[in-house]
CSV table of C-alpha atoms in Angstrom, one decimal:
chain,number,residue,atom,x,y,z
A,1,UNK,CA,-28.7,-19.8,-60.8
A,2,UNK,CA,-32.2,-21.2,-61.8
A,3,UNK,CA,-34.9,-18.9,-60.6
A,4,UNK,CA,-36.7,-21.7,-58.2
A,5,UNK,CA,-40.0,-23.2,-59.0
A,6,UNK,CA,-43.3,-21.9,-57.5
A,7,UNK,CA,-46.9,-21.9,-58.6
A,8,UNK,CA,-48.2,-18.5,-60.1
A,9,UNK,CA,-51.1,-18.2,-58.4
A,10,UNK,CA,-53.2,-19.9,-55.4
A,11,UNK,CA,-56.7,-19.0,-54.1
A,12,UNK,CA,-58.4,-19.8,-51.4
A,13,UNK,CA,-61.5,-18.8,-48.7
A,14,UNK,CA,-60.9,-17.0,-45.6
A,15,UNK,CA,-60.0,-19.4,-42.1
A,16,UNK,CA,-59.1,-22.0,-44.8
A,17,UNK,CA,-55.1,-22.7,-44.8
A,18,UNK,CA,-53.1,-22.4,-48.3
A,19,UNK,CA,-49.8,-23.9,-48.9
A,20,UNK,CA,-47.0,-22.6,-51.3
A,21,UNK,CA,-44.3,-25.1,-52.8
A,22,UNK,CA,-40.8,-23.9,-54.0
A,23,UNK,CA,-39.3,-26.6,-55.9
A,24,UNK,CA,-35.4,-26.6,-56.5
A,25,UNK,CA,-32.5,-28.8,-56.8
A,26,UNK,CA,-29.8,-30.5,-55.2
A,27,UNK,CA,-27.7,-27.5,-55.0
A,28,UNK,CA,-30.1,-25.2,-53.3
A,29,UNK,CA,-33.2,-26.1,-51.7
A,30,UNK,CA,-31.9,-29.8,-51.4
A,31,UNK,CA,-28.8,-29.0,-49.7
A,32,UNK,CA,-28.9,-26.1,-47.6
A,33,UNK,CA,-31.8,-25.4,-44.5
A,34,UNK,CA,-31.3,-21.7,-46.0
A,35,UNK,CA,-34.4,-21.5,-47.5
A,36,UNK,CA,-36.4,-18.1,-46.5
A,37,UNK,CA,-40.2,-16.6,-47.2
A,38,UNK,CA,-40.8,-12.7,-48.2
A,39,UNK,CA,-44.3,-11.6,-48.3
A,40,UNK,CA,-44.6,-8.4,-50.8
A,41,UNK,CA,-47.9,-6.1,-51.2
A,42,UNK,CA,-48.3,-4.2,-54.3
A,43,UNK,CA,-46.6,-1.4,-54.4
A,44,UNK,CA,-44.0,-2.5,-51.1
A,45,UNK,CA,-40.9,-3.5,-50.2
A,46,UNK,CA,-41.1,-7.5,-49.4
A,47,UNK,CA,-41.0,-8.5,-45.8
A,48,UNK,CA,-39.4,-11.4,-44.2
A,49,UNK,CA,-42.1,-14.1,-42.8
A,50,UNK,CA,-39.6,-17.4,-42.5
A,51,UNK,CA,-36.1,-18.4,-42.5
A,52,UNK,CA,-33.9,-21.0,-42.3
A,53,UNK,CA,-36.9,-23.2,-43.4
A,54,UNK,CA,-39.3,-22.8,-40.4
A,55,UNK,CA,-38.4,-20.4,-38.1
A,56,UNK,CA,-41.1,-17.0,-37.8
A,57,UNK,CA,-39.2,-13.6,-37.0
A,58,UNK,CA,-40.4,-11.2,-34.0
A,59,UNK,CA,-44.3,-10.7,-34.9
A,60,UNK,CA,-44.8,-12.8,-37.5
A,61,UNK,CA,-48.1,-14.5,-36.8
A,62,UNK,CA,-48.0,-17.8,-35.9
A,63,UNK,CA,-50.4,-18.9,-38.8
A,64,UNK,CA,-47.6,-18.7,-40.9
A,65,UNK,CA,-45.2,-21.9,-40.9
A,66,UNK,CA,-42.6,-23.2,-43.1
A,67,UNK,CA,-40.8,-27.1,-44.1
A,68,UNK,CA,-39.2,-28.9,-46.6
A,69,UNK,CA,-38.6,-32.1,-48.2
A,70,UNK,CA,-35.9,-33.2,-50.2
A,71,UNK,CA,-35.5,-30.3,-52.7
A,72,UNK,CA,-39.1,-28.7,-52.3
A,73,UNK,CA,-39.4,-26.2,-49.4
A,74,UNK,CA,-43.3,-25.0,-48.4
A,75,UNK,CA,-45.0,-22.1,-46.9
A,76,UNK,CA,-48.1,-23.0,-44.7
A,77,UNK,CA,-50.8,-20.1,-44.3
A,78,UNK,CA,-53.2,-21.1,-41.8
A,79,UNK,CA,-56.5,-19.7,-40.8
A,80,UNK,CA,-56.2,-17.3,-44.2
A,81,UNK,CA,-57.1,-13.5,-43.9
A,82,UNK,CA,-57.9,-10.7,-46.0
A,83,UNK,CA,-54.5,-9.0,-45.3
A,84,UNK,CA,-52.7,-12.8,-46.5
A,85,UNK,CA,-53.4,-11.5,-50.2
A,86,UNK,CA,-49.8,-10.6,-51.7
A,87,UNK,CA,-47.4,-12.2,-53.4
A,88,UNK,CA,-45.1,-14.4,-51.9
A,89,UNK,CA,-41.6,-15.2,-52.4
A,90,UNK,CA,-39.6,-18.6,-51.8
A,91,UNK,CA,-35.6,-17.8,-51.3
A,92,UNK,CA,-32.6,-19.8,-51.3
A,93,UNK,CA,-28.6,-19.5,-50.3
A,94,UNK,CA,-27.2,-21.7,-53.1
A,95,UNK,CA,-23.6,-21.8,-52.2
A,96,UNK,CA,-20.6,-19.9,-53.3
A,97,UNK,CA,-21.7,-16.6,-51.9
A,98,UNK,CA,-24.8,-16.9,-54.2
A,99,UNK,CA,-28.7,-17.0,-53.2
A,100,UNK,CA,-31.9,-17.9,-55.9
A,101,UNK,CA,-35.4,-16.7,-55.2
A,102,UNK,CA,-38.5,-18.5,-56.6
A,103,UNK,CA,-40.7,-16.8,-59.3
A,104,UNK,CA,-43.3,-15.9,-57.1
A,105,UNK,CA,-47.3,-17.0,-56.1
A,106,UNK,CA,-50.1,-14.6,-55.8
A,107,UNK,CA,-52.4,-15.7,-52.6
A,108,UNK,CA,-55.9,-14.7,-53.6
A,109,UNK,CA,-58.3,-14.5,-50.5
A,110,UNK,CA,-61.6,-15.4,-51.9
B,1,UNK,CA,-35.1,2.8,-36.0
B,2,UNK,CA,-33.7,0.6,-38.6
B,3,UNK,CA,-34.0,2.2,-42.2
B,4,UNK,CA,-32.6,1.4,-46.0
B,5,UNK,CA,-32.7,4.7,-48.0
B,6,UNK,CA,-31.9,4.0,-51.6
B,7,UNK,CA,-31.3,6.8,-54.0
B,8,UNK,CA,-29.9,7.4,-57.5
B,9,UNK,CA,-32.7,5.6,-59.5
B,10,UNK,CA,-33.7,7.6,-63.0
B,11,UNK,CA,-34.2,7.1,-66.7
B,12,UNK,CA,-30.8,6.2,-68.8
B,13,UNK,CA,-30.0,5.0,-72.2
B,14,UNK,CA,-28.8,1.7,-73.0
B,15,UNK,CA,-25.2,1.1,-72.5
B,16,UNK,CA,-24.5,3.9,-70.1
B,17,UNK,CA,-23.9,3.8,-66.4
B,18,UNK,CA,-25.6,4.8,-63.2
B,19,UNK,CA,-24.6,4.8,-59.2
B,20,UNK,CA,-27.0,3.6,-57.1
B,21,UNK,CA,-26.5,4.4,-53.2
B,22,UNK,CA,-28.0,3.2,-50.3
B,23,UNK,CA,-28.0,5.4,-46.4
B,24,UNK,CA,-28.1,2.5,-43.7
B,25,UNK,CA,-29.3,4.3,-40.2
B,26,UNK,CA,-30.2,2.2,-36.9
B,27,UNK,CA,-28.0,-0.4,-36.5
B,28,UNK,CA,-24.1,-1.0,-36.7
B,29,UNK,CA,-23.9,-1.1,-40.6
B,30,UNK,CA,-20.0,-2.2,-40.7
B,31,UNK,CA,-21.1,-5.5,-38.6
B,32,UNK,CA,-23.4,-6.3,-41.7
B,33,UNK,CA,-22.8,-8.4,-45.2
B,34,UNK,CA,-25.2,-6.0,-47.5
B,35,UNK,CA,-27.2,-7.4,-50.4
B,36,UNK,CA,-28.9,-5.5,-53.6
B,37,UNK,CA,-32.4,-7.3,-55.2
B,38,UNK,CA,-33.6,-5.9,-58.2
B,39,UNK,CA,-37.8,-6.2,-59.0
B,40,UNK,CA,-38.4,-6.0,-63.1
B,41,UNK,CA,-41.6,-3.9,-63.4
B,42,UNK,CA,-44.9,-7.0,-63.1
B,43,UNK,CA,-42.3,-9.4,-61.6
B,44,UNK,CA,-40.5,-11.4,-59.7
B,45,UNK,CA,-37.3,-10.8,-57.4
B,46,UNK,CA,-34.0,-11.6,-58.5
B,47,UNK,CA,-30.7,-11.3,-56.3
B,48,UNK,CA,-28.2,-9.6,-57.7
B,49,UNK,CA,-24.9,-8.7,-55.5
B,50,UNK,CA,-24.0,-9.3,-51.7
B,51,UNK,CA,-20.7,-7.3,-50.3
B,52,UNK,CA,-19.3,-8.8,-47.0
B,53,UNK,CA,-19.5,-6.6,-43.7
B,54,UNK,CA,-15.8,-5.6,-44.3
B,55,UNK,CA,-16.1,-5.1,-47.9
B,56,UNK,CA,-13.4,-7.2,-49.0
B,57,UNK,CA,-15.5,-9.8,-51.1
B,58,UNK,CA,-18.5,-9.5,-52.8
B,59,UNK,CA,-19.8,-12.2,-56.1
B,60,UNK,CA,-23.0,-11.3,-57.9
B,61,UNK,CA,-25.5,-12.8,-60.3
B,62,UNK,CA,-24.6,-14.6,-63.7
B,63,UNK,CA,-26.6,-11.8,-65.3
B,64,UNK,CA,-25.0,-8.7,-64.2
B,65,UNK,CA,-21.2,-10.2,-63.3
B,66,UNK,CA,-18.3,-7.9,-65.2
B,67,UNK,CA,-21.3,-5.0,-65.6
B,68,UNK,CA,-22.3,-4.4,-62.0
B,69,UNK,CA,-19.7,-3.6,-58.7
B,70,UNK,CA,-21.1,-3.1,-55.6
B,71,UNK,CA,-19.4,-1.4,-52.9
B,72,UNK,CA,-19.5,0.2,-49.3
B,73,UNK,CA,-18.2,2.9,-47.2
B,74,UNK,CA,-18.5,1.9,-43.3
B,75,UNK,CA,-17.5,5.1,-42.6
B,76,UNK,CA,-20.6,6.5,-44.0
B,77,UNK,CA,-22.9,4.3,-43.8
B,78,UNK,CA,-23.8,4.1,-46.9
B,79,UNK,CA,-23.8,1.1,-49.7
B,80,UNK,CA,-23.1,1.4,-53.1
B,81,UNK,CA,-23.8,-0.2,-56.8
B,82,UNK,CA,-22.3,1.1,-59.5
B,83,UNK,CA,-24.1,-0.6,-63.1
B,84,UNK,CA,-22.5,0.0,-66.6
B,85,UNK,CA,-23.4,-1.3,-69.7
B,86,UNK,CA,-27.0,-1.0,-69.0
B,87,UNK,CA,-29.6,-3.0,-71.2
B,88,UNK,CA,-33.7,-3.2,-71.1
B,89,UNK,CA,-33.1,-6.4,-69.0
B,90,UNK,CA,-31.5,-4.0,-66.2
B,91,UNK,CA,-34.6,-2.1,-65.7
B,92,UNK,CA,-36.2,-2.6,-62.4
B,93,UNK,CA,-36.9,-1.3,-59.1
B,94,UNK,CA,-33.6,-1.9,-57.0
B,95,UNK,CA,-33.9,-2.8,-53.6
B,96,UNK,CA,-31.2,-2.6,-50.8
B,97,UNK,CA,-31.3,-4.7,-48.3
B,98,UNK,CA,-29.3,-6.0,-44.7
B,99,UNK,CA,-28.1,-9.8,-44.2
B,100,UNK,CA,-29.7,-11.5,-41.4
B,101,UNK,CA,-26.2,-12.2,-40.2
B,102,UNK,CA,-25.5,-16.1,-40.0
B,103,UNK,CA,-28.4,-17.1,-41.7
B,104,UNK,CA,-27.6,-16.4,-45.2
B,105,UNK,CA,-30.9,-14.4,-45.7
B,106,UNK,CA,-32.3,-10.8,-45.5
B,107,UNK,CA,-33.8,-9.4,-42.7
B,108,UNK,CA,-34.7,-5.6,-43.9
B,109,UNK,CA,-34.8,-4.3,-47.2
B,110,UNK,CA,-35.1,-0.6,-48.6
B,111,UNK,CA,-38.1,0.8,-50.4
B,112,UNK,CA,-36.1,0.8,-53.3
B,113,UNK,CA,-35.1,2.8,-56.4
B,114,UNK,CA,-36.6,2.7,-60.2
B,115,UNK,CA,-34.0,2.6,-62.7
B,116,UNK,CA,-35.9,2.7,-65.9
B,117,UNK,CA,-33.8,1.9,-69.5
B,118,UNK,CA,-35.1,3.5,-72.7
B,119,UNK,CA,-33.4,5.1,-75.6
């Protein structure tokens, strides 16, 4: 239960597009389309953006958009805007009733 | 609408116990496996425990495994996780949270609870 690997932090200027990597194994990321993406403000409770590796919830903008290769998923942020600075979270099922997040990556909107 | 209330947060010593609870309101809690998170003050999430809709499995984290039980009553609504042998390590906000049924993920969470460790 390896915490997956993300980037700590990642800047960028408004409109411009940003993209997050989660990097896990063979056991995880690599084997399961489970692979989900929280978006947390300080202070708040995290909020669901992707899930099963692409798909957007009810009112999650369309800027947002997810994939993965091999054992590294990615979070796309298109068309960046002031309210896209948080933190966001890379999750994983990673079998036997267990699930592994990613440590984390703080979007700065320069 | 749909709402996590978790309660039972506080300040304890290391190596005692504490019952956290969680009220689920808005949606049919007993057709829902239920998941805690728990947030370490400055960073990251970590999953710690799922319980299936019925409540007749649950498995946890490597870290808190023979420490931490988690538990439900459908009847009430209401989602448990009882934590003993507490260390500095435990201390974090804890967040309830609903599983986005089939998709082994979670769909709403709580605002969560602060459970702070300190002698």
């Amino acid at each position: 239960q390896s915490a997956l690997t993300q980037p700590r932090s990642l800047s960028e200027s408004p409109g411009q597009s940003v993209t997050i990597s989660c990097t896990g194994t063979s056991s995880d990321v690599g084997y399961y389309d489970f692979v989900s993406w929280y978006q947390q403000h300080p202070g708040k409770a995290p909020k669901l953006m992707i899930y099963d590796v692409g798909n957007r919830p009810s009112g999650v903008p369309d800027r947002f958009s997810g994939s993965k290769s091999g054992n590294t998923a990615s979070l796309t942020i298109s068309g960046l805007q002031a309210e896209d600075e948080a933190d966001y979270y890379c999750f994983s099922y990673a079998g036997s009733h267990t699930w592994v997040f990613g440590g984390g990556t703080k979007v700065t909107v320069l | 609408q749909v709402q996590l209330v978790e309660s039972g947060g506080g300040v304890v010593q290391p190596g005692r116990s504490l019952r956290l609870s969680c009220a689920a309101s808005g949606f049919t809690f007993s057709s829902y496996a239920m998941h805690w998170v728990r947030q370490a003050p400055g960073k990251g999430l970590e999953w710690v425990a799922i319980i299936t809709y019925d409540g007749r499995n649950d498995d946890y984290a490597n870290t808190v495994k023979g420490r931490f039980a988690i538990s439900r009553d459908n009847s009430k609504n209401t989602l448990s996780l009882q934590m003993n042998s507490l260390t500095i390590e435990d201390m974090a906000v804890y967040y309830c949270a609903r599983d986005l049924s089939g998709r082994f993920t979670i769909d709403v969470w709580g605002q969560g609870t602060l459970v702070t460790v300190s002698s």
